Coordinates of C-alpha atoms and ligand atoms in Angstrom, one line a residue:
M1365 CA 4.8 162.0 99.9
S1366 CA 4.8 162.9 103.6
G1367 CA 8.0 162.8 105.7
S1368 CA 6.7 160.1 107.9
R1369 CA 5.7 158.0 105.0
R1370 CA 9.1 158.4 103.4
S1371 CA 10.8 157.6 106.7
F1372 CA 8.6 154.5 107.0
L1373 CA 9.6 153.3 103.5
R1374 CA 13.2 153.9 104.1
D1375 CA 13.1 152.0 107.4
L1376 CA 11.2 149.2 105.8
A1377 CA 13.7 149.0 102.9
S1378 CA 16.6 148.8 105.4
A1379 CA 14.9 146.2 107.5
V1380 CA 14.1 144.1 104.5
A1381 CA 17.7 144.4 103.2
S1382 CA 19.1 143.4 106.7
A1383 CA 16.8 140.4 107.0
K1384 CA 17.7 139.3 103.5
E1385 CA 21.4 139.5 104.2
A1386 CA 20.9 137.2 107.1
T1387 CA 18.8 134.6 105.3
A1388 CA 19.2 134.7 101.6
P1389 CA 22.0 133.3 99.4
P1390 CA 24.2 136.0 97.9
P1391 CA 23.0 137.6 94.7
V1392 CA 24.0 135.9 91.5
Q1393 CA 25.2 139.0 89.6
A1394 CA 24.7 142.1 91.8
A1395 CA 27.4 144.0 93.4
Q1396 CA 26.9 144.7 97.1
P1397 CA 26.0 148.3 97.8
P1398 CA 29.0 150.3 98.7
P1399 CA 29.3 151.3 102.4
G1400 CA 27.3 154.4 103.2
A1401 CA 25.4 154.3 100.0
D1402 CA 21.8 155.3 100.4
L1403 CA 18.8 156.3 98.4
S1404 CA 17.8 159.9 98.1
D1405 CA 14.3 161.1 99.1
A1406 CA 13.3 161.3 95.5
E1407 CA 14.5 157.8 94.8
V1408 CA 12.7 156.4 97.8
E1409 CA 9.5 158.0 96.5
R1410 CA 10.0 157.0 92.9
Y1411 CA 10.7 153.4 93.6
S1412 CA 8.5 153.1 96.7
R1413 CA 6.2 150.4 95.3
Q1414 CA 9.1 148.1 94.5
L1415 CA 11.1 149.0 97.6
V1416 CA 8.3 147.7 99.9
L1417 CA 8.4 144.3 98.2
P1418 CA 10.0 141.8 100.5
E1419 CA 11.9 140.4 97.5
W1420 CA 13.3 143.8 96.6
G1421 CA 14.5 146.5 99.0
A1422 CA 17.3 149.0 99.1
A1423 CA 20.1 146.5 98.3
A1424 CA 18.4 145.4 95.0
Q1425 CA 17.6 149.0 94.2
L1426 CA 21.2 150.1 94.6
A1427 CA 22.4 147.1 92.6
L1428 CA 20.1 148.1 89.8
S1429 CA 21.2 151.7 89.9
E1430 CA 24.8 150.6 89.4
A1431 CA 24.0 148.3 86.4
S1432 CA 24.6 148.9 82.7
V1433 CA 22.3 147.1 80.4
L1434 CA 22.4 146.9 76.6
V1435 CA 19.0 146.4 74.9
I1436 CA 19.4 145.1 71.3
G1437 CA 16.4 146.2 69.3
A1438 CA 14.0 149.0 70.1
G1439 CA 10.9 147.3 68.7
A1440 CA 8.1 145.2 70.0
L1441 CA 10.2 143.4 72.7
G1442 CA 12.7 146.2 73.2
A1443 CA 10.0 148.7 74.1
P1444 CA 8.7 147.0 77.2
V1445 CA 12.2 145.9 78.2
A1446 CA 13.6 149.4 78.0
L1447 CA 10.5 151.0 79.6
Y1448 CA 10.5 148.7 82.6
L1449 CA 14.2 148.8 83.2
A1450 CA 14.3 152.6 83.0
G1451 CA 11.2 152.9 85.2
A1452 CA 12.8 150.5 87.7
G1453 CA 15.9 152.7 88.0
I1454 CA 18.6 151.0 85.9
G1455 CA 21.8 153.0 86.0
R1456 CA 22.7 153.0 82.3
L1457 CA 20.7 151.8 79.3
G1458 CA 22.1 151.3 75.8
I1459 CA 19.6 151.1 73.0
V1460 CA 20.8 149.6 69.8
D1461 CA 18.7 149.7 66.6
D1462 CA 19.5 150.7 63.0
D1463 CA 15.9 151.1 61.8
A1464 CA 13.6 154.1 61.5
V1465 CA 10.1 154.1 62.9
E1466 CA 7.4 152.9 60.4
L1467 CA 3.7 153.3 60.6
S1468 CA 3.3 149.5 60.7
N1469 CA 5.4 149.4 63.9
L1470 CA 3.0 151.4 66.0
H1471 CA 0.5 148.7 67.0
R1472 CA 3.1 146.9 69.1
Q1473 CA 6.2 149.1 69.5
L1474 CA 5.1 151.2 72.5
L1475 CA 8.1 153.6 72.6
H1476 CA 7.2 155.1 69.2
F1477 CA 4.3 157.3 68.4
T1478 CA 2.8 158.6 65.1
P1479 CA 4.9 161.7 64.9
D1480 CA 8.0 159.5 65.2
V1481 CA 7.5 157.9 61.8
G1482 CA 10.8 158.3 59.9
V1483 CA 12.8 159.0 63.1
P1484 CA 15.6 156.5 64.0
K1485 CA 14.2 154.1 66.5
A1486 CA 17.2 154.4 68.8
E1487 CA 16.7 158.1 69.1
S1488 CA 12.9 157.9 69.4
A1489 CA 13.2 155.4 72.2
A1490 CA 15.9 157.3 74.0
A1491 CA 13.8 160.5 74.0
K1492 CA 10.8 158.7 75.7
L1493 CA 13.0 156.9 78.2
R1494 CA 14.6 160.1 79.3
F1495 CA 11.2 161.6 79.9
L1496 CA 10.2 158.5 81.9
N1497 CA 13.3 158.6 84.2
P1498 CA 15.8 161.4 83.9
D1499 CA 18.1 159.6 86.3
V1500 CA 18.9 156.9 83.8
V1501 CA 21.8 157.4 81.5
V1502 CA 20.3 156.5 78.1
E1503 CA 22.7 155.8 75.2
P1504 CA 21.2 155.3 71.7
Y1505 CA 23.3 153.4 69.1
Q1506 CA 22.0 153.6 65.5
L1507 CA 23.6 150.5 64.1
R1508 CA 22.9 146.8 63.5
V1509 CA 24.7 144.3 65.8
D1510 CA 26.7 141.7 64.0
A1511 CA 29.6 139.3 64.7
D1512 CA 32.1 142.1 63.9
N1513 CA 30.8 144.7 66.4
A1514 CA 29.1 142.7 69.1
A1515 CA 32.2 142.3 71.3
A1516 CA 32.9 146.1 71.3
L1517 CA 29.3 146.9 72.1
L1518 CA 29.3 144.5 75.1
E1519 CA 32.3 146.2 76.7
G1520 CA 31.4 147.6 80.1
Q1521 CA 27.9 146.0 80.0
D1522 CA 26.6 144.0 83.0
L1523 CA 23.9 142.4 81.0
V1524 CA 22.4 142.2 77.5
V1525 CA 18.8 141.8 76.6
D1526 CA 18.4 140.6 73.0
C1527 CA 15.2 141.9 71.5
S1528 CA 16.3 141.5 67.9
D1529 CA 14.2 139.9 65.2
S1530 CA 17.0 138.2 63.3
F1531 CA 18.6 134.9 63.8
P1532 CA 22.1 135.9 62.7
T1533 CA 22.0 138.8 65.2
R1534 CA 20.8 136.4 67.9
Y1535 CA 23.6 133.9 67.4
A1536 CA 26.2 136.7 67.1
V1537 CA 25.0 138.2 70.4
N1538 CA 25.0 134.8 72.1
A1539 CA 28.6 134.1 71.0
A1540 CA 29.8 137.5 72.1
C1541 CA 28.1 137.2 75.5
C1542 CA 29.6 133.8 76.0
A1543 CA 33.0 135.0 75.0
G1544 CA 32.8 138.1 77.2
G1545 CA 31.1 136.4 80.2
V1546 CA 28.1 138.8 80.0
P1547 CA 24.7 137.5 81.1
L1548 CA 22.1 137.5 78.4
V1549 CA 18.3 137.4 78.3
E1550 CA 17.0 136.1 75.0
G1551 CA 13.4 136.4 73.8
G1552 CA 11.4 136.0 70.6
V1553 CA 7.8 136.4 69.6
L1554 CA 5.7 135.5 66.6
G1555 CA 1.9 135.5 66.2
M1556 CA 0.7 134.7 69.7
S1557 CA 3.6 132.6 70.9
G1558 CA 7.1 133.2 72.1
L1559 CA 10.0 132.2 74.3
V1560 CA 12.2 133.6 77.0
M1561 CA 15.6 132.3 78.2
S1562 CA 18.2 133.6 80.6
I1563 CA 21.9 132.7 80.1
R1564 CA 24.7 133.0 82.6
P1565 CA 27.8 132.2 80.4
G1566 CA 29.9 129.3 81.7
R1567 CA 27.2 128.4 84.2
T1568 CA 24.0 127.7 82.4
A1569 CA 23.1 126.5 78.9
C1570 CA 23.5 129.2 76.2
Y1571 CA 21.1 130.0 73.4
R1572 CA 23.1 127.8 71.0
C1573 CA 23.1 124.9 73.5
A1574 CA 19.3 125.0 73.4
F1575 CA 19.1 125.8 69.7
P1576 CA 22.2 124.5 67.9
S1577 CA 21.2 126.0 64.6
P1578 CA 18.6 128.5 63.4
P1579 CA 15.4 127.1 62.0
E1580 CA 15.1 126.8 58.3
D1581 CA 12.6 129.0 56.6
A1582 CA 11.5 130.7 59.8
P1583 CA 8.6 133.0 59.0
R1584 CA 9.2 136.7 59.4
C1585 CA 7.1 139.0 61.5
A1586 CA 6.0 140.9 58.4
D1587 CA 4.7 137.7 56.8
A1588 CA 3.4 135.7 59.8
G1589 CA 2.2 138.7 61.9
V1590 CA 2.3 139.4 65.6
L1591 CA -0.1 140.7 68.1
G1592 CA 1.0 143.7 70.2
P1593 CA 0.0 142.3 73.6
A1594 CA 1.8 139.0 72.9
A1595 CA 5.1 140.9 72.3
G1596 CA 4.3 142.9 75.5
V1597 CA 4.1 139.7 77.5
V1598 CA 7.4 138.3 76.2
G1599 CA 9.2 141.7 76.5
S1600 CA 7.9 142.1 80.1
L1601 CA 9.2 138.6 81.0
Q1602 CA 12.5 139.6 79.5
A1603 CA 12.6 142.8 81.7
L1604 CA 11.8 140.7 84.7
E1605 CA 14.5 138.2 84.0
A1606 CA 17.0 141.0 83.6
M1607 CA 16.0 142.5 87.0
K1608 CA 16.3 139.0 88.6
L1609 CA 19.8 138.4 87.1
L1610 CA 21.0 141.8 88.1
T1611 CA 19.8 141.7 91.7
G1612 CA 19.5 138.0 92.6
V1613 CA 16.1 138.5 94.1
A1614 CA 14.7 135.4 92.4
P1615 CA 15.9 132.6 90.2
A1616 CA 16.1 133.3 86.5
I1617 CA 14.8 131.0 83.7
A1618 CA 18.1 129.3 83.1
D1619 CA 19.1 125.9 81.7
G1620 CA 16.1 125.9 79.5
F1621 CA 13.5 128.3 78.3
L1622 CA 10.0 129.4 78.9
S1623 CA 7.7 128.6 76.0
V1624 CA 4.7 131.0 76.0
D1625 CA 1.5 130.1 74.0
L1626 CA -0.8 133.1 74.4
A1627 CA -3.5 131.6 72.2
T1628 CA -4.1 128.9 74.8
A1629 CA -2.6 130.9 77.7
E1630 CA -0.2 128.1 78.5
F1631 CA 3.3 128.6 79.8
M1632 CA 5.8 125.7 79.7
R1633 CA 9.3 125.4 81.1
V1634 CA 11.5 123.4 78.7
R1635 CA 14.7 122.1 80.2
T1636 CA 18.0 121.9 78.5
S1637 CA 21.6 121.7 79.6
R1638 CA 25.0 122.8 78.5
H1639 CA 26.5 121.0 75.5
E1640 CA 30.1 120.0 76.1
D1641 CA 30.9 120.7 72.5
C1642 CA 28.9 123.9 72.1
P1643 CA 31.0 126.2 69.9
D1644 CA 29.8 129.3 71.8
C1645 CA 30.0 128.4 75.5
A1646 CA 32.2 125.3 75.8
T1647 CA 35.4 126.1 77.7
G1648 CA 37.4 123.5 75.8
Ligands
ZN2550 ZN1 26.3 126.8 74.6

């Protein structure tokens, strides 16, 4: 990139940040950039296509670079989430998964390739993410999240993206995020449909407010099937929600969820609200 082009992008990013400071409400979650903080030439070039967005700019970029995000599950949803967050310049990315890569994963789990079969998914994912963006601190955790370890895993995290495929994990993560006040992006996909929901504990409805109990006899992915691009859409929406929550550049899908039917290409916002007696998020 030429010096003049780089200079132009930096000036543009600064101008957009200044204009946004004057007109936009304060970010929901992001810390303000510390005085004197700036982007390096390499960062300006790497992130140039998002820096020029009027909704983004240097302030959002710096907020993202200071954020720690935990991605639970390195599968069909976790792959696009982790790829987009690493590519966008998240500061620290934890990847939690206790499975190893299987041949039947490869049609939809884009972080894993044929030579990775048998390798722990957390390690396989971390290796690709470090290639994508060496500036991101990637921390693989080869374990399964449950009610006993969720709180410890959430320590120091600014946000969690739940990409697990298990309802017990989902409810344990929701409860831990509510207890710890950690924002959460939930997602799920099966066949050609899915849902996405963002949760700001204490402020918006949590997963249990929307779904008080897990469905009975919910089909498993292995039985009901899933198409790779459908998981890609849902995971991409989760990544976008995470970026919105961390920077405040746009409203998240909160107090309800987005229902995605990719067979009919219909997206529907379903509203819900906090339950006063929710065992996870009620303040009592
Ligand atoms: Zn709740």
